[in-house]
CSV table of C-alpha atoms in Angstrom, one decimal:
chain,number,residue,atom,x,y,z
A,17,MET,CA,3.2,-100.0,-16.7
A,18,SER,CA,3.0,-100.9,-20.4
A,19,ARG,CA,5.5,-103.0,-22.4
A,20,HIS,CA,6.9,-102.6,-25.9
A,21,PRO,CA,6.2,-105.3,-28.5
A,22,GLU,CA,9.0,-106.4,-30.9
A,23,VAL,CA,8.8,-104.5,-34.2
A,24,LYS,CA,10.4,-105.5,-37.5
A,25,TRP,CA,10.7,-103.2,-40.5
A,26,ALA,CA,11.8,-103.1,-44.1
A,27,GLN,CA,11.2,-100.8,-47.0
A,28,ARG,CA,10.9,-100.2,-50.7
A,29,THR,CA,11.1,-96.9,-52.5
A,30,ASP,CA,7.4,-96.3,-52.1
A,31,LYS,CA,6.5,-98.3,-49.0
A,32,VAL,CA,7.5,-99.2,-45.4
A,33,PHE,CA,6.7,-102.6,-43.9
A,34,ILE,CA,6.1,-102.7,-40.2
A,35,THR,CA,5.4,-105.9,-38.4
A,36,VAL,CA,4.4,-105.8,-34.7
A,37,LEU,CA,5.1,-109.3,-33.3
A,38,LEU,CA,2.5,-109.9,-30.6
A,39,PRO,CA,0.9,-113.3,-30.5
A,40,ASP,CA,-2.7,-113.6,-29.4
A,41,SER,CA,-3.2,-109.8,-29.1
A,42,LYS,CA,-6.5,-108.5,-28.1
A,43,ASN,CA,-8.1,-105.0,-28.7
A,44,ALA,CA,-5.3,-104.1,-31.1
A,45,LYS,CA,-5.5,-100.4,-32.1
A,46,VAL,CA,-3.3,-98.7,-34.6
A,47,ASN,CA,-3.3,-95.0,-35.4
A,48,LEU,CA,-1.3,-93.6,-38.3
A,49,GLU,CA,-0.9,-89.9,-38.8
A,50,PRO,CA,0.1,-88.2,-42.1
A,51,GLU,CA,3.1,-86.6,-40.3
A,52,GLY,CA,4.5,-90.1,-39.8
A,53,VAL,CA,3.5,-90.9,-36.3
A,54,PHE,CA,2.6,-94.6,-35.8
A,55,ASN,CA,0.8,-95.5,-32.5
A,56,PHE,CA,0.0,-99.0,-31.5
A,57,SER,CA,-1.7,-100.5,-28.4
A,58,ALA,CA,-3.0,-103.9,-27.4
A,59,THR,CA,-3.2,-106.4,-24.6
A,60,ALA,CA,-1.7,-109.9,-24.7
A,61,GLY,CA,-0.6,-112.8,-22.6
A,62,THR,CA,-2.4,-114.6,-19.8
A,63,ASP,CA,-2.2,-111.6,-17.5
A,64,ASN,CA,-3.6,-109.3,-20.3
A,65,ASN,CA,-0.4,-107.1,-20.2
A,66,THR,CA,-0.7,-103.8,-22.0
A,67,TYR,CA,1.6,-103.2,-24.9
A,68,GLU,CA,2.1,-99.7,-26.3
A,69,LEU,CA,4.3,-98.3,-29.0
A,70,LYS,CA,4.8,-94.8,-30.6
A,71,LEU,CA,7.2,-94.5,-33.6
A,72,ASP,CA,8.1,-91.2,-35.1
A,73,LEU,CA,8.7,-92.3,-38.6
A,74,PHE,CA,11.5,-90.8,-40.7
A,75,ASP,CA,9.1,-89.0,-43.1
A,76,LYS,CA,5.5,-88.4,-43.9
A,77,VAL,CA,3.1,-91.2,-45.0
A,78,ASN,CA,-0.1,-91.5,-47.0
A,79,VAL,CA,-2.7,-92.7,-44.5
A,80,GLU,CA,-5.4,-93.3,-47.2
A,81,GLU,CA,-3.2,-95.7,-49.2
A,82,SER,CA,-1.6,-97.6,-46.3
A,83,LYS,CA,-2.9,-101.0,-45.3
A,84,ILE,CA,-3.1,-103.3,-42.3
A,85,ASN,CA,-3.5,-107.0,-41.6
A,86,ILE,CA,-4.1,-108.3,-38.1
A,87,GLY,CA,-3.1,-112.0,-37.8
A,88,VAL,CA,-2.9,-114.4,-34.9
A,89,ARG,CA,0.8,-113.9,-34.3
A,90,SER,CA,1.4,-110.4,-35.6
A,91,ILE,CA,0.1,-107.1,-37.0
A,92,PHE,CA,1.5,-106.4,-40.5
A,93,CYS,CA,1.3,-102.9,-41.9
A,94,ILE,CA,2.2,-101.6,-45.4
A,95,LEU,CA,2.7,-97.9,-45.1
A,96,GLU,CA,2.7,-95.8,-48.3
A,97,LYS,CA,5.4,-93.1,-48.2
A,98,ALA,CA,4.2,-89.6,-49.1
A,99,GLU,CA,7.4,-89.2,-51.2
A,100,LYS,CA,8.8,-92.1,-53.1
A,101,VAL,CA,12.3,-91.9,-51.7
A,102,TRP,CA,14.6,-94.4,-49.9
A,103,TRP,CA,14.6,-93.6,-46.1
A,104,LYS,CA,18.0,-93.6,-44.3
A,105,LYS,CA,16.4,-95.3,-41.3
A,106,LEU,CA,12.9,-96.0,-39.9
A,107,LEU,CA,12.8,-93.3,-37.2
A,108,ARG,CA,13.5,-89.6,-37.3
A,109,GLY,CA,16.1,-88.1,-35.0
A,110,ASP,CA,19.8,-88.7,-34.5
A,111,GLY,CA,19.6,-91.3,-31.8
A,112,LYS,CA,19.8,-95.1,-32.1
A,113,ALA,CA,16.6,-97.1,-32.7
A,114,PRO,CA,15.2,-98.7,-29.5
A,115,HIS,CA,16.2,-102.3,-28.8
A,116,TYR,CA,12.8,-103.6,-29.7
A,117,VAL,CA,12.9,-102.2,-33.3
A,118,LYS,CA,14.8,-104.5,-35.7
A,119,VAL,CA,15.3,-104.9,-39.4
A,120,ASP,CA,13.1,-107.5,-41.0
A,121,TRP,CA,15.7,-109.4,-43.1
A,122,ASP,CA,13.0,-111.6,-44.6
A,123,LYS,CA,11.5,-108.6,-46.4
A,124,TRP,CA,14.6,-106.5,-46.8
A,125,VAL,CA,16.1,-105.6,-50.2
A,126,ASP,CA,18.8,-103.1,-50.9
A,127,GLU,CA,18.0,-99.9,-52.6
A,128,ASP,CA,19.6,-100.9,-55.9
A,129,GLU,CA,17.7,-104.2,-55.9
A,130,ASP,CA,14.3,-102.7,-55.2
A,131,LYS,CA,11.6,-104.1,-57.6
A,132,GLY,CA,8.5,-103.0,-55.7
A,133,LEU,CA,6.2,-105.7,-54.2
A,134,GLY,CA,7.0,-108.2,-57.0
A,135,ASP,CA,9.6,-109.9,-54.9
A,136,LEU,CA,7.6,-110.0,-51.7
A,137,ASP,CA,5.3,-113.0,-50.8
A,138,LEU,CA,2.4,-111.7,-48.8
A,139,GLY,CA,0.9,-115.1,-48.3
A,140,GLY,CA,-2.6,-114.2,-49.4
A,141,MET,CA,-3.1,-111.7,-46.6
A,142,ASP,CA,-6.3,-109.6,-46.8
A,143,PHE,CA,-5.6,-106.0,-46.0
A,144,SER,CA,-7.8,-103.2,-44.8
A,145,ASN,CA,-7.1,-99.6,-45.5
A,146,PHE,CA,-6.1,-97.3,-42.7
A,147,GLY,CA,-8.0,-94.4,-44.1
A,148,GLY,CA,-11.4,-96.1,-44.2
A,149,MET,CA,-11.3,-97.6,-40.7
A,150,GLY,CA,-12.5,-94.6,-38.6
A,151,GLY,CA,-10.2,-94.5,-35.7
A,152,MET,CA,-9.0,-98.1,-36.1
A,153,GLY,CA,-11.3,-99.3,-33.2
A,154,ASP,CA,-12.6,-102.4,-35.0
A,155,MET,CA,-9.7,-104.0,-36.8
A,156,MET,CA,-10.9,-107.6,-37.1
A,157,GLY,CA,-12.1,-106.9,-40.6
A,158,GLY,CA,-8.6,-107.4,-41.9
A,159,MET,CA,-8.4,-111.1,-40.9
A,160,GLY,CA,-10.0,-112.6,-44.0
A,161,GLY,CA,-8.5,-115.4,-45.9
A,162,MET,CA,-7.9,-117.6,-42.8
A,163,GLY,CA,-10.7,-120.0,-43.7
A,164,ASP,CA,-8.9,-121.9,-46.4
A,165,MET,CA,-5.5,-122.1,-44.8
A,166,MET,CA,-5.8,-125.8,-44.2
A,167,GLY,CA,-7.2,-126.5,-47.7
A,168,GLY,CA,-3.9,-126.7,-49.4
A,169,MET,CA,-2.3,-129.1,-47.0
A,170,GLY,CA,-3.6,-132.3,-48.7
A,171,GLY,CA,-2.4,-135.8,-48.0
A,172,MET,CA,-4.9,-136.5,-45.3
A,173,ASP,CA,-7.3,-138.7,-47.4
A,174,GLU,CA,-4.6,-141.4,-47.7
A,175,PHE,CA,-5.5,-142.4,-44.2
A,176,GLU,CA,-9.2,-142.6,-44.7
A,177,ASP,CA,-9.6,-145.7,-46.9
A,178,SER,CA,-7.2,-148.6,-46.7
A,179,ASP,CA,-6.9,-151.0,-49.7
A,180,ASP,CA,-6.3,-154.0,-47.4
A,181,GLU,CA,-9.6,-153.8,-45.6
A,182,GLY,CA,-11.1,-157.3,-45.2
A,183,GLN,CA,-7.7,-159.0,-45.8
A,184,GLU,CA,-6.2,-161.1,-43.2
A,185,VAL,CA,-3.2,-159.6,-41.4
A,186,THR,CA,-0.5,-162.1,-40.5
A,187,LYS,CA,1.7,-161.8,-37.5
A,188,PRO,CA,5.4,-161.4,-38.1
A,189,ASP,CA,6.3,-164.8,-36.5
A,190,ASP,CA,3.6,-166.6,-38.6
A,191,LYS,CA,4.9,-168.1,-41.8
A,192,ALA,CA,3.4,-166.9,-45.0
A,193,GLU,CA,1.1,-169.4,-46.8
A,194,GLY,CA,3.6,-170.2,-49.5
A,195,ASP,CA,6.3,-171.1,-47.0
A,196,ALA,CA,4.0,-173.4,-45.0
A,197,LYS,CA,4.4,-177.2,-45.1
A,198,PRO,CA,1.3,-179.1,-46.3
A,199,GLU,CA,0.8,-181.0,-43.1
A,200,GLU,CA,0.7,-177.8,-41.0
A,201,HIS,CA,-2.5,-176.6,-42.7
A,202,GLY,CA,-4.0,-179.9,-43.4
A,203,ILE,CA,-3.4,-179.6,-47.2
A,204,GLY,CA,-2.8,-182.8,-49.0
A,205,SER,CA,-4.4,-184.9,-46.3
A,206,SER,CA,-7.7,-186.4,-47.2
A,207,GLU,CA,-8.7,-187.4,-43.7
A,208,LYS,CA,-10.7,-185.0,-41.6
A,209,LYS,CA,-9.9,-184.7,-37.9
A,210,GLU,CA,-13.0,-184.8,-35.7
A,211,ALA,CA,-13.2,-183.2,-32.4
A,212,GLU,CA,-12.7,-185.7,-29.6
A,213,PRO,CA,-15.7,-186.1,-27.4
A,214,SER,CA,-15.3,-184.4,-24.0
A,215,THR,CA,-15.8,-186.5,-20.9
């Protein structure tokens, strides 16, 4: 029996954003039809559980202009609407959306505040087109841009070289040299102590 992954969605006048939350998914397949049918299947988890999803979207979409990005934790799709109109909801029909379909409040804007993609941070994701992917069998091409994710973290070179290399480290209970009395370190005494002969 297959399971349903969690799905989040948001929209703009010309686009619908669908995020399928499925960490470490394998063999992810997405099929988008112009009539607005969105199919998803993948395996995930230690038991390789099968996850499937079919969404009958509210209206038609432009498959050729729609894009997809498969990441480590989720599959993110930007679907181009066939008509640039605000949808009342994600799915067609009169019923309530399934429990696994939720609004993506991180990407959501109200219709009167819609400024296109200008207000959405896509985090440098590399997207592949749905149209040119031939059945969506090999979707790993959309994972580019991961190589330099660690490049911007910085701050690690401060641990490589230490300025106090070669300097003597004092213990907390040792007195600093300036606080020491002259006789403790032999300073101010002209006589040298010789080692006593051992018997």
